[in-house]
Structure formats: C-alpha cells, structure tokens
CSV table of C-alpha atoms (C1' of nucleotides) in Angstrom, one decimal:
chain,number,residue,atom,x,y,z
A,1,MET,CA,36.3,20.8,-68.3
A,2,PRO,CA,38.7,19.9,-65.6
A,3,LEU,CA,40.5,22.4,-63.4
A,4,GLU,CA,43.9,21.2,-64.4
A,5,ILE,CA,44.8,21.8,-67.9
A,6,PRO,CA,48.1,20.4,-69.1
A,7,GLU,CA,50.6,23.2,-69.9
A,8,VAL,CA,51.5,21.4,-73.1
A,9,VAL,CA,47.9,21.8,-74.2
A,10,ILE,CA,47.9,25.5,-73.4
A,11,ASP,CA,51.1,26.1,-75.5
A,12,ARG,CA,49.4,24.6,-78.4
A,13,LEU,CA,46.5,26.9,-78.3
A,14,PRO,CA,48.5,29.8,-79.8
A,15,VAL,CA,49.5,27.5,-82.6
A,16,TYR,CA,45.8,26.7,-83.3
A,17,TYR,CA,44.8,30.3,-83.0
A,18,ARG,CA,47.6,31.4,-85.6
A,19,LEU,CA,46.2,29.0,-88.2
A,20,LEU,CA,42.7,29.8,-87.4
A,21,SER,CA,43.4,33.6,-87.9
A,22,ARG,CA,44.9,32.9,-91.3
A,23,LEU,CA,42.0,30.6,-92.4
A,24,GLN,CA,39.5,33.4,-91.4
A,25,ALA,CA,41.6,35.9,-93.3
A,26,ASP,CA,41.4,33.5,-96.3
A,27,GLY,CA,37.6,33.4,-95.9
A,28,THR,CA,37.4,29.8,-95.0
A,29,ALA,CA,34.1,29.3,-93.0
A,30,VAL,CA,34.3,25.8,-91.6
A,31,VAL,CA,37.2,23.5,-90.9
A,32,SER,CA,37.6,19.9,-89.4
A,33,SER,CA,40.1,18.7,-86.8
A,34,GLN,CA,41.5,16.5,-89.8
A,35,GLU,CA,42.2,19.6,-91.8
A,36,LEU,CA,43.8,21.4,-89.0
A,37,GLY,CA,45.9,18.3,-88.0
A,38,LEU,CA,47.0,18.0,-91.5
A,39,ALA,CA,48.1,21.6,-91.7
A,40,LEU,CA,49.8,21.6,-88.5
A,41,GLY,CA,51.4,18.0,-88.5
A,42,VAL,CA,49.5,16.7,-85.4
A,43,THR,CA,46.7,14.1,-85.1
A,44,PRO,CA,43.1,15.3,-85.3
A,45,ALA,CA,42.4,13.5,-82.1
A,46,GLN,CA,44.8,15.6,-80.3
A,47,ILE,CA,43.1,18.9,-81.5
A,48,ARG,CA,39.7,17.6,-80.6
A,49,LYS,CA,40.9,16.5,-77.2
A,50,ASP,CA,42.9,19.9,-76.5
A,51,LEU,CA,39.6,21.8,-77.4
A,52,SER,CA,37.5,19.8,-75.4
A,53,TYR,CA,39.3,21.0,-72.2
A,54,PHE,CA,37.6,24.4,-72.7
A,55,GLY,CA,34.2,23.6,-74.3
A,56,ARG,CA,32.3,22.1,-77.1
A,57,PHE,CA,33.2,24.2,-80.1
A,58,GLY,CA,32.4,22.2,-83.0
A,59,LYS,CA,29.5,20.6,-84.9
A,60,GLN,CA,29.2,16.9,-85.5
A,61,GLY,CA,29.3,16.0,-89.2
A,62,ARG,CA,30.3,19.5,-90.0
A,63,GLY,CA,33.6,20.6,-88.1
A,64,TYR,CA,34.4,24.0,-86.5
A,65,SER,CA,33.2,27.3,-87.6
A,66,VAL,CA,36.4,29.1,-88.2
A,67,GLN,CA,34.9,32.6,-87.0
A,68,ARG,CA,33.6,30.9,-83.8
A,69,LEU,CA,36.6,28.9,-83.0
A,70,THR,CA,39.0,31.9,-83.6
A,71,GLU,CA,36.8,33.9,-81.3
A,72,GLU,CA,36.8,31.4,-78.5
A,73,LEU,CA,40.6,31.0,-78.8
A,74,ARG,CA,41.2,34.8,-78.6
A,75,SER,CA,38.9,34.7,-75.6
A,76,LEU,CA,40.7,31.8,-73.8
A,77,LEU,CA,44.2,33.2,-74.6
A,78,GLY,CA,43.3,36.6,-73.3
A,79,LEU,CA,43.9,38.2,-76.7
A,80,LYS,CA,40.7,40.4,-76.4
A,81,ARG,CA,42.6,43.0,-74.6
A,82,ARG,CA,46.1,44.8,-74.9
A,83,TRP,CA,49.0,43.9,-72.9
A,84,LYS,CA,51.7,46.2,-71.6
A,85,VAL,CA,55.3,45.1,-72.0
A,86,VAL,CA,58.7,46.4,-71.0
A,87,LEU,CA,61.8,45.6,-72.9
A,88,VAL,CA,65.1,45.6,-70.9
A,89,GLY,CA,68.2,45.6,-72.7
A,90,VAL,CA,68.7,47.6,-75.9
A,91,GLY,CA,71.8,46.2,-77.4
A,92,ARG,CA,71.8,44.7,-80.8
A,93,LEU,CA,69.2,42.1,-80.0
A,94,GLY,CA,67.1,44.4,-78.0
A,95,ARG,CA,66.9,46.9,-80.9
A,96,ALA,CA,65.8,44.1,-83.1
A,97,ILE,CA,63.1,43.2,-80.6
A,98,ALA,CA,62.0,46.8,-80.1
A,99,SER,CA,61.7,47.3,-83.9
A,100,TYR,CA,59.9,43.9,-84.5
A,101,ARG,CA,56.5,44.6,-86.2
A,102,GLY,CA,55.0,41.4,-85.0
A,103,PHE,CA,53.9,42.3,-81.4
A,104,GLU,CA,51.8,45.3,-81.9
A,105,PRO,CA,49.2,43.6,-84.2
A,106,GLN,CA,48.8,40.9,-81.7
A,107,GLY,CA,48.0,43.2,-78.8
A,108,PHE,CA,51.4,43.6,-77.3
A,109,ASP,CA,52.5,47.1,-76.7
A,110,ILE,CA,56.0,47.9,-75.6
A,111,VAL,CA,55.4,50.7,-73.3
A,112,GLY,CA,59.1,51.2,-72.2
A,113,THR,CA,62.7,50.3,-73.0
A,114,TYR,CA,65.4,50.1,-70.6
A,115,ASP,CA,69.3,49.8,-70.7
A,116,VAL,CA,72.1,50.2,-68.4
A,117,ASN,CA,73.5,52.7,-70.8
A,118,PRO,CA,70.5,54.6,-72.1
A,119,GLU,CA,72.5,57.2,-74.2
A,120,ALA,CA,74.2,54.7,-76.3
A,121,VAL,CA,70.9,54.0,-78.1
A,122,GLY,CA,70.0,57.1,-79.9
A,123,SER,CA,72.6,56.4,-82.4
A,124,GLY,CA,70.2,55.4,-85.3
A,125,ALA,CA,67.1,56.8,-86.8
A,126,ASP,CA,65.0,54.9,-84.4
A,127,ASP,CA,62.6,56.9,-82.3
A,128,ILE,CA,62.6,54.8,-79.2
A,129,GLU,CA,63.2,56.6,-75.9
A,130,VAL,CA,65.4,54.4,-73.7
A,131,ARG,CA,65.5,54.9,-69.9
A,132,SER,CA,68.0,53.8,-67.3
A,133,VAL,CA,67.5,50.4,-65.6
A,134,ALA,CA,68.1,52.2,-62.5
A,135,ASP,CA,64.6,53.9,-63.1
A,136,LEU,CA,63.0,50.4,-63.9
A,137,GLN,CA,61.9,49.6,-60.4
A,138,ARG,CA,60.3,53.0,-59.9
A,139,ASP,CA,58.7,53.2,-63.1
A,140,LEU,CA,57.1,49.8,-62.6
A,141,THR,CA,55.5,51.0,-59.4
A,142,VAL,CA,54.1,54.1,-61.1
A,143,GLY,CA,52.8,52.4,-64.0
A,144,PRO,CA,52.6,48.6,-63.8
A,145,VAL,CA,53.2,46.4,-67.0
A,146,ASP,CA,52.2,42.9,-67.5
A,147,ILE,CA,55.2,41.3,-69.3
A,148,GLY,CA,58.9,41.9,-69.2
A,149,ILE,CA,61.1,41.0,-72.1
A,150,VAL,CA,64.8,40.5,-71.0
A,151,ALA,CA,67.5,40.9,-73.7
A,152,VAL,CA,70.4,41.7,-71.6
A,153,PRO,CA,73.7,39.8,-71.3
A,154,GLY,CA,73.4,36.6,-69.3
A,155,THR,CA,75.5,37.9,-66.5
A,156,GLU,CA,73.0,40.7,-65.8
A,157,ALA,CA,69.8,38.8,-66.7
A,158,GLN,CA,68.8,37.3,-63.3
A,159,ALA,CA,69.2,40.7,-61.5
A,160,VAL,CA,66.9,42.3,-64.1
A,161,ILE,CA,64.4,39.5,-63.7
A,162,ASP,CA,64.6,40.0,-59.9
A,163,VAL,CA,63.5,43.5,-60.3
A,164,LEU,CA,60.8,42.8,-62.7
A,165,VAL,CA,59.4,39.9,-60.4
A,166,CYS,CA,59.7,42.2,-57.3
A,167,ALA,CA,57.8,45.0,-59.1
A,168,GLY,CA,54.9,42.4,-59.6
A,169,VAL,CA,55.6,41.3,-63.3
A,170,THR,CA,54.4,37.7,-63.6
A,171,ALA,CA,55.2,37.0,-67.1
A,172,ILE,CA,58.8,37.0,-68.4
A,173,LEU,CA,60.1,36.5,-72.0
A,174,ASN,CA,63.7,35.7,-71.6
A,175,TYR,CA,66.1,36.0,-74.4
A,176,ALA,CA,69.3,35.7,-72.1
A,177,PRO,CA,71.0,32.5,-72.1
A,178,ILE,CA,70.3,31.5,-68.5
A,179,ALA,CA,67.8,29.4,-66.8
A,180,ALA,CA,65.9,32.2,-64.8
A,181,GLN,CA,65.1,31.5,-61.2
A,182,VAL,CA,61.6,32.7,-60.5
A,183,PRO,CA,58.7,32.1,-57.9
A,184,ALA,CA,56.1,29.5,-59.0
A,185,ASN,CA,53.6,32.1,-59.8
A,186,VAL,CA,55.6,33.7,-62.4
A,187,GLU,CA,55.6,32.4,-66.2
A,188,VAL,CA,58.8,32.3,-68.1
A,189,ARG,CA,59.4,31.4,-71.5
A,190,GLN,CA,63.0,31.1,-73.0
A,191,ILE,CA,63.9,32.1,-76.6
A,192,ASP,CA,67.3,30.7,-77.3
A,193,PRO,CA,68.3,29.9,-80.9
A,194,VAL,CA,71.5,28.2,-79.9
A,195,LEU,CA,69.8,25.7,-77.5
A,196,ALA,CA,67.5,25.0,-80.5
A,197,LEU,CA,70.5,24.3,-82.9
A,198,GLN,CA,72.2,22.2,-80.3
A,199,GLY,CA,69.1,20.0,-79.9
A,200,MET,CA,69.5,19.5,-83.7
A,201,THR,CA,73.1,18.9,-84.0
A,202,TYR,CA,72.6,15.9,-81.6
A,203,HIS,CA,70.5,14.3,-84.4
A,204,LEU,CA,72.9,15.5,-87.2
A,205,ASN,CA,75.8,14.1,-85.4
A,206,ARG,CA,74.1,10.8,-84.9
A,207,ARG,CA,73.0,10.6,-88.5
A,208,ALA,CA,76.5,11.0,-89.6
A,209,GLY,CA,77.2,7.6,-88.1
A,210,GLN,CA,74.9,5.5,-90.4
A,211,PRO,CA,73.7,7.4,-93.4
B,1,MET,CA,71.7,2.8,-72.9
B,2,PRO,CA,68.5,2.0,-75.0
B,3,LEU,CA,68.3,2.9,-78.6
B,4,GLU,CA,65.3,4.9,-78.3
B,5,ILE,CA,66.1,8.3,-76.3
B,6,PRO,CA,63.1,10.5,-75.7
B,7,GLU,CA,63.2,13.7,-77.6
B,8,VAL,CA,62.7,16.0,-74.4
B,9,VAL,CA,65.7,14.5,-72.9
B,10,ILE,CA,67.8,15.4,-76.0
B,11,ASP,CA,66.4,18.9,-75.8
B,12,ARG,CA,67.4,19.3,-72.1
B,13,LEU,CA,71.2,18.3,-72.9
B,14,PRO,CA,72.0,21.6,-74.4
B,15,VAL,CA,70.6,23.2,-71.1
B,16,TYR,CA,72.9,21.2,-69.0
B,17,TYR,CA,75.7,21.7,-71.5
B,18,ARG,CA,75.4,25.6,-71.1
B,19,LEU,CA,75.4,25.5,-67.2
B,20,LEU,CA,78.4,23.0,-67.2
B,21,SER,CA,80.4,25.3,-69.4
B,22,ARG,CA,79.7,28.3,-67.0
B,23,LEU,CA,80.7,26.0,-64.1
B,24,GLN,CA,83.9,25.1,-66.1
B,25,ALA,CA,84.6,28.5,-66.8
B,26,ASP,CA,84.2,29.4,-63.1
B,27,GLY,CA,86.7,26.7,-62.2
B,28,THR,CA,84.3,24.5,-60.3
B,29,ALA,CA,85.8,21.0,-60.5
B,30,VAL,CA,82.7,18.8,-59.3
B,31,VAL,CA,79.2,19.0,-59.2
B,32,SER,CA,76.1,16.9,-58.0
B,33,SER,CA,73.0,16.3,-59.7
B,34,GLN,CA,71.2,18.2,-56.7
B,35,GLU,CA,73.4,21.3,-57.4
B,36,LEU,CA,72.7,21.1,-61.1
B,37,GLY,CA,68.9,20.7,-60.5
B,38,LEU,CA,68.9,23.5,-58.1
B,39,ALA,CA,70.5,25.9,-60.6
B,40,LEU,CA,68.1,24.8,-63.5
B,41,GLY,CA,65.0,24.3,-61.5
B,42,VAL,CA,64.6,20.7,-62.3
B,43,THR,CA,64.9,17.5,-59.9
B,44,PRO,CA,68.2,15.9,-59.5
B,45,ALA,CA,66.5,12.6,-60.4
B,46,GLN,CA,65.7,14.0,-63.7
B,47,ILE,CA,69.2,15.1,-64.4
B,48,ARG,CA,70.7,11.6,-63.3
B,49,LYS,CA,68.1,9.7,-65.4
B,50,ASP,CA,68.8,12.0,-68.5
B,51,LEU,CA,72.3,11.3,-68.2
B,52,SER,CA,72.0,7.7,-67.6
B,53,TYR,CA,70.7,7.2,-71.3
B,54,PHE,CA,74.1,7.9,-72.4
B,55,GLY,CA,76.6,6.4,-70.0
B,56,ARG,CA,77.8,6.7,-66.3
B,57,PHE,CA,79.5,9.9,-66.0
B,58,GLY,CA,79.3,10.4,-62.2
B,59,LYS,CA,81.1,9.2,-59.1
B,60,GLN,CA,79.0,7.8,-56.2
B,61,GLY,CA,79.5,10.0,-53.2
B,62,ARG,CA,81.1,12.7,-55.2
B,63,GLY,CA,79.1,13.9,-58.1
B,64,TYR,CA,80.2,14.6,-61.8
B,65,SER,CA,83.6,16.0,-62.8
B,66,VAL,CA,82.7,19.2,-64.5
B,67,GLN,CA,85.4,18.8,-67.1
B,68,ARG,CA,84.4,15.3,-67.9
B,69,LEU,CA,80.7,15.8,-68.1
B,70,THR,CA,81.2,19.0,-70.3
B,71,GLU,CA,83.4,17.0,-72.7
B,72,GLU,CA,80.7,14.1,-72.6
B,73,LEU,CA,77.9,16.5,-73.6
B,74,ARG,CA,80.1,18.3,-76.3
B,75,SER,CA,80.6,14.9,-77.8
B,76,LEU,CA,77.0,13.8,-77.5
B,77,LEU,CA,75.8,17.0,-78.9
B,78,GLY,CA,78.0,17.0,-81.9
B,79,LEU,CA,79.7,20.2,-80.7
B,80,LYS,CA,83.4,19.0,-81.3
B,81,ARG,CA,83.0,20.0,-84.8
B,82,ARG,CA,81.8,23.2,-86.6
B,83,TRP,CA,78.6,23.4,-88.4
B,84,LYS,CA,77.8,25.2,-91.7
B,85,VAL,CA,74.5,27.3,-91.6
B,86,VAL,CA,72.8,29.5,-94.3
B,87,LEU,CA,70.6,32.2,-93.3
B,88,VAL,CA,67.7,33.0,-95.7
B,89,GLY,CA,65.9,36.2,-95.3
B,90,VAL,CA,67.8,39.4,-94.5
B,91,GLY,CA,65.0,41.8,-93.5
B,92,ARG,CA,65.1,43.4,-90.1
B,93,LEU,CA,65.0,40.0,-88.3
B,94,GLY,CA,67.5,38.5,-90.7
B,95,ARG,CA,70.1,41.2,-90.2
B,96,ALA,CA,69.8,40.8,-86.4
B,97,ILE,CA,70.4,37.1,-86.7
B,98,ALA,CA,73.3,37.5,-89.1
B,99,SER,CA,75.1,40.1,-86.7
B,100,TYR,CA,74.4,37.9,-83.5
B,101,ARG,CA,77.6,37.1,-81.9
B,102,GLY,CA,76.4,34.0,-80.0
B,103,PHE,CA,76.5,31.4,-83.0
B,104,GLU,CA,80.1,31.5,-83.9
B,105,PRO,CA,81.7,30.9,-80.3
B,106,GLN,CA,79.3,27.7,-80.3
B,107,GLY,CA,80.5,26.2,-83.7
B,108,PHE,CA,78.0,27.6,-85.9
B,109,ASP,CA,79.3,29.4,-89.1
B,110,ILE,CA,76.9,31.4,-91.3
B,111,VAL,CA,78.5,30.6,-94.6
B,112,GLY,CA,75.9,32.2,-96.7
B,113,THR,CA,73.2,34.7,-96.7
B,114,TYR,CA,70.2,34.9,-99.1
B,115,ASP,CA,67.3,37.3,-99.7
B,116,VAL,CA,64.7,37.7,-102.6
B,117,ASN,CA,66.0,41.4,-102.8
B,118,PRO,CA,69.9,41.0,-102.2
B,119,GLU,CA,70.8,44.7,-103.2
B,120,ALA,CA,68.6,46.1,-100.5
B,121,VAL,CA,70.9,44.9,-97.9
B,122,GLY,CA,74.2,46.8,-98.4
B,123,SER,CA,72.7,49.7,-96.7
B,124,GLY,CA,74.5,49.8,-93.4
B,125,ALA,CA,78.2,49.2,-92.4
B,126,ASP,CA,77.6,45.5,-92.1
B,127,ASP,CA,80.0,43.7,-94.4
B,128,ILE,CA,77.8,40.7,-95.2
B,129,GLU,CA,77.4,39.5,-98.8
B,130,VAL,CA,73.9,38.6,-99.5
B,131,ARG,CA,73.0,36.4,-102.6
B,132,SER,CA,69.7,36.1,-104.4
B,133,VAL,CA,67.5,33.2,-103.2
B,134,ALA,CA,67.3,32.1,-106.9
B,135,ASP,CA,71.0,31.0,-106.5
B,136,LEU,CA,70.0,29.1,-103.2
B,137,GLN,CA,69.4,25.7,-104.7
B,138,ARG,CA,72.5,25.6,-107.0
B,139,ASP,CA,74.9,27.0,-104.1
B,140,LEU,CA,73.7,24.2,-101.9
B,141,THR,CA,74.5,21.7,-104.6
B,142,VAL,CA,78.0,23.0,-104.9
B,143,GLY,CA,78.7,23.5,-101.2
B,144,PRO,CA,76.3,21.7,-98.9
B,145,VAL,CA,75.4,23.0,-95.6
B,146,ASP,CA,74.1,21.4,-92.4
B,147,ILE,CA,71.6,23.9,-91.1
B,148,GLY,CA,69.1,26.4,-92.7
B,149,ILE,CA,67.9,29.4,-90.8
B,150,VAL,CA,64.7,30.8,-92.3
B,151,ALA,CA,63.8,34.4,-91.4
B,152,VAL,CA,61.6,35.3,-94.3
B,153,PRO,CA,57.9,36.4,-94.1
B,154,GLY,CA,55.4,33.5,-93.5
B,155,THR,CA,54.1,33.7,-97.0
B,156,GLU,CA,57.5,32.8,-98.4
B,157,ALA,CA,58.7,30.5,-95.7
B,158,GLN,CA,57.4,27.1,-96.8
B,159,ALA,CA,58.9,27.6,-100.3
B,160,VAL,CA,62.2,28.3,-98.8
B,161,ILE,CA,61.9,25.3,-96.7
B,162,ASP,CA,61.1,23.1,-99.6
B,163,VAL,CA,64.3,24.4,-101.4
B,164,LEU,CA,66.5,23.8,-98.4
B,165,VAL,CA,65.0,20.1,-97.9
B,166,CYS,CA,65.3,19.2,-101.3
B,167,ALA,CA,68.9,20.3,-101.3
B,168,GLY,CA,69.6,17.9,-98.5
B,169,VAL,CA,69.4,20.1,-95.5
B,170,THR,CA,68.1,18.1,-92.6
B,171,ALA,CA,68.0,20.7,-89.8
B,172,ILE,CA,66.0,24.0,-89.9
B,173,LEU,CA,65.8,26.7,-87.4
B,174,ASN,CA,62.4,28.6,-88.4
B,175,TYR,CA,61.8,32.1,-87.3
B,176,ALA,CA,58.7,32.5,-89.8
B,177,PRO,CA,55.3,32.3,-88.1
B,178,ILE,CA,54.2,29.1,-89.9
B,179,ALA,CA,54.2,25.4,-89.0
B,180,ALA,CA,56.7,24.0,-91.4
B,181,GLN,CA,55.9,20.9,-93.3
B,182,VAL,CA,59.0,18.6,-93.6
B,183,PRO,CA,59.7,15.0,-94.0
B,184,ALA,CA,60.3,12.8,-90.9
B,185,ASN,CA,63.9,12.9,-91.3
B,186,VAL,CA,64.3,16.7,-91.1
B,187,GLU,CA,64.7,18.4,-87.7
B,188,VAL,CA,62.8,21.7,-87.3
B,189,ARG,CA,62.9,24.1,-84.2
B,190,GLN,CA,60.6,27.0,-84.2
B,191,ILE,CA,61.6,30.4,-82.7
B,192,ASP,CA,58.4,32.4,-82.2
B,193,PRO,CA,58.2,35.1,-79.4
B,194,VAL,CA,54.5,35.8,-80.2
B,195,LEU,CA,53.5,32.1,-79.6
B,196,ALA,CA,55.6,32.4,-76.3
B,197,LEU,CA,53.8,35.5,-75.3
B,198,GLN,CA,50.4,34.2,-76.0
B,199,GLY,CA,51.1,31.0,-74.0
B,200,MET,CA,51.7,33.4,-70.9
B,201,THR,CA,48.7,35.6,-71.5
B,202,TYR,CA,46.5,32.5,-71.1
B,203,HIS,CA,47.9,32.5,-67.5
B,204,LEU,CA,47.7,36.3,-66.8
B,205,ASN,CA,44.1,36.2,-68.2
B,206,ARG,CA,43.1,33.4,-66.0
B,207,ARG,CA,44.7,35.0,-62.8
B,208,ALA,CA,42.9,38.3,-63.5
B,209,GLY,CA,39.8,36.3,-62.4
B,210,GLN,CA,40.6,35.5,-58.8
B,211,PRO,CA,43.9,37.4,-57.7
C,1,DC,C1',78.1,9.7,-44.9
C,2,DC,C1',77.1,11.2,-49.6
C,3,DT,C1',75.8,10.6,-54.2
C,4,DT,C1',75.2,7.9,-58.5
C,5,DG,C1',72.5,4.8,-61.5
C,6,DT,C1',68.3,2.4,-62.1
C,7,DG,C1',64.3,-0.7,-61.9
C,8,DA,C1',59.6,-0.1,-60.4
C,9,DA,C1',55.7,3.0,-59.4
C,10,DA,C1',53.4,6.8,-60.3
C,11,DT,C1',51.9,10.6,-63.1
C,12,DA,C1',51.2,12.8,-67.5
C,13,DG,C1',50.0,12.9,-72.2
C,14,DT,C1',48.4,10.8,-76.6
C,15,DT,C1',45.8,8.1,-79.3
C,16,DC,C1',42.0,4.8,-80.1
C,17,DA,C1',37.6,3.9,-81.2
C,18,DC,C1',32.9,4.6,-80.8
C,19,DA,C1',28.5,6.6,-79.3
C,20,DG,C1',25.7,10.2,-80.8
C,21,DC,C1',24.4,14.0,-83.4
C,22,DA,C1',23.7,16.9,-87.8
D,1,DT,C1',27.2,9.8,-94.2
D,2,DG,C1',30.7,12.6,-91.7
D,3,DC,C1',32.6,14.5,-87.9
D,4,DT,C1',32.6,15.8,-83.0
D,5,DG,C1',33.7,14.8,-78.0
D,6,DT,C1',35.1,11.5,-74.9
D,7,DG,C1',36.0,7.6,-71.7
D,8,DA,C1',39.3,4.0,-71.9
D,9,DA,C1',43.6,1.9,-73.5
D,10,DC,C1',48.0,2.8,-74.5
D,11,DT,C1',52.4,5.3,-74.4
D,12,DA,C1',55.7,8.4,-72.6
D,13,DT,C1',58.0,10.9,-69.0
D,14,DT,C1',58.9,11.9,-64.2
D,15,DT,C1',59.7,10.7,-59.7
D,16,DC,C1',60.6,7.4,-56.1
D,17,DA,C1',63.4,4.7,-53.3
D,18,DC,C1',67.2,2.2,-52.6
D,19,DA,C1',71.3,-1.0,-53.6
D,20,DA,C1',75.9,-0.3,-54.4
D,21,DG,C1',80.3,2.3,-54.4
D,22,DG,C1',83.6,5.7,-52.8
DNA sequence: CCTTGTGAAATAGTTCACAGCA
DNA sequence: TGCTGTGAACTATTTCACAAGG
C-alpha cells in the first residue's frame, strides 16, 4: 500500500463502485476480477492491481465478496457520509443540474444555489431558492460547503471559482468551457460535452479517409 | 509524424483549440507554448510535443500564429464540416441537452430526437419534434448520422447503444451511468458528474485525516 | 535573445506470469 | 482447480535539454 496512488487509479474506483452496487442490488454474492473486467471493458489484472493499492479484498480461488468490496469502496471514496454542494449558475444548464435526481441518492446534497440574477429563476414550478452570487462569499463563511458546481458562462467562471477557492472549497465540478486556474490543493473535474465530441470527430474525420 | 498518435494527445487538442479560438476572438496574433501552457495549466513541452505529432506549426523565436494554429486544429479535429447528431432520451436530462446552445456553433446539429414515450415531450414551449425509439433503426438507415447522444436511463442505455452501433453510428456520447459495450471501431465518451464527484470525494475524505 | 521541434532520458502506468492459498 | 496479489517486464507518456532557426 504505497503512499502515492496514481490519479488514474482513483478515477477508476467510482466506476468499479458503480458496477459493484448494481451487482449487490442484483443479489450477486461473489465476483471475480475476470467478470468485473468483462463488464467494464478493462483487463482483470488492472482491476486486481488497482484494488491492491488499498488492501487485499479478495479470496484466492473464489473472487471478491460483492458486499465486502462495495463497502470497502464506499469507505475509500468517502461515500459513508453526505457532502454539501453549492451550485453557482442557474440558467438553463444550472436548472437541469439542480433538478437532477442522481446526486442525492449518492450522498451529494445541493445546499445552496446562486446566480447573478436570482429573481429570473422563480419562473417555473421548481421550488429551489436562488440567492445572489454577491452573497456567496459570506454564505460560505457562515456555512462551509465541500464542493462547488460551476454552471455559469465561461466569462464569469474563473471569478466564481476564485470566490469558491478563497472561501475554502477544495473540490470543483466545472461545467463552464474554461480551463480553471486553481491552487494545487484544489480538485477540479471538467464536464464538457463539446470537448468530448471534438475528441471523437478527430477519429470520424480520419476514418473518412480510408473506409 | 508517426502513424500511432496517443489518445491522450488527441483528447487535448480540443482544449488547445478552445483556447486558441478565444485568443483569436480577442485579436491575439501570436502565442508561445509557454503562454498556452500557463493558461491551461500544462507544460510548454507537452504542448510542443503534442503539436509536433501533426506538423510544424510554429516559428522559432516567435511562437505560433494564432490564426494558423486555430485553422490547423480545426482541420485536424474535423471541424471544417458539420456533424449530424441524434439524441436518444428526452427526459429531464435529454431536454437540457436538446436545448443546449453550445453544440450548434461548434458544428454539431441535432437532426433527430427520440424517446420511448414521444408524446410526453410536447409539454413545454420547446419546438422539438420527438420520434419513437421504435423508429430509430429505420430512420438511421434512411438518413445516416455521425454521432449518437444517449440520455436514457441506465437500464435502457445498452439497448439504445446497440441499435445505434448496428445502424453504423461510430461515435457515442453517453450520459447514462453504464460502461457501454461497443466494438473497437466505435468511439465512446462518458459524461458522468457523479463519477467525477466521487473521484473528488476520495481526496476530500483523505484530507479530512491530516488537515 | 527567444522559442520551436525533437531525440533521449525519465516517469508513469499497464500487463504478464506465477507463487501461494482456498 | 481457480483466482488473488504482486514483483518484474513491458509499454506509454511526459519532461528534459539542446541544436537550429529567426
């Protein structure tokens, strides 16, 4: 169990965890690295090696207890507690994020939503209270949060991220189309469908040459 | 210019392209790998090496012409043409994707939207026509598309992906929380905010130990 | 003097292959 | 027998460092 675990390994753990959760719900008791690898499209060796960074969770000749491994991953990933999240930006995208039902069951609670223009939001039947971004810094001092989700236009995103970081938020999920500048101790993950599409059109374009 | 270009390199090109586009809009004429690296949080050597897989686009002592490099990247990434996209799944998430304004300016046209339950969608003021997924296979045969965006529940996602792949779609943007099974010639990119959050909670959790 | 492009060196990550245990 | 855990081998990726050009 070395002190330096590669970031790629950490980013695969949630993928393993998600599959394990499903297997557990399906009532599967035991699973081998072979079976996991098949379902996820990765090699069994990689799964065993990844898990071996954190402990010995399997049984030789048998495989892994689904129950046990799910619990270990929950623990490793910090999913035994709930996490406080603020959402900044409540435009079209922000509203979709605010109403997404997938966060809460996984332990992520959106405890505040902010926008430069808070009154523009009470338009629908959605019952979310939106505060002004001007209040963000103060609110974070009063009630700290763990994670910030940024869904403002690219032009405003860095300023919002700066406020979050200054207020001590050390994890940011960035939907804005910019490369966020943050100190080394702050985690950032980028969600950007356009970048993903453009990575694929490279291949589509290339294939158009010799089909 | 070797024949085998690493996938990580290809996935960074859109990031470079996005920044270059902004610089061009701002009227910047020339930029060095140092400046690009600073703005993106990567090393200048990496940018030079990445670009060198595709050609020699810079001028020694000067840097890169923003105009020239933007054009080269547009060309490499296949962004000089428009791409036809279908969206499958028009629930909460699918509607947000359908109404997202960021695809069209980048050359991605959503030419069809599908749902198992097409009539449920005409609820708002949105003017999108939604067809039944039952029609998907036939429609794709009549008018092929380049890219499929999957925004259906996890339980249905693999079936939808199978239909797309069988119909010859070789690029899939998957918003469903599953590890898609596809043949080797099909590109898949996953958009999953929960996985991204869980990758960050690992670090938050760990830090809670020794702050 | 400044900055590219690039082999070579260094680092990082993956896969192999097998000892060891159930 | 079947499968894990893991050093060692291999492969991939990043960074260095410098020749060469403007």
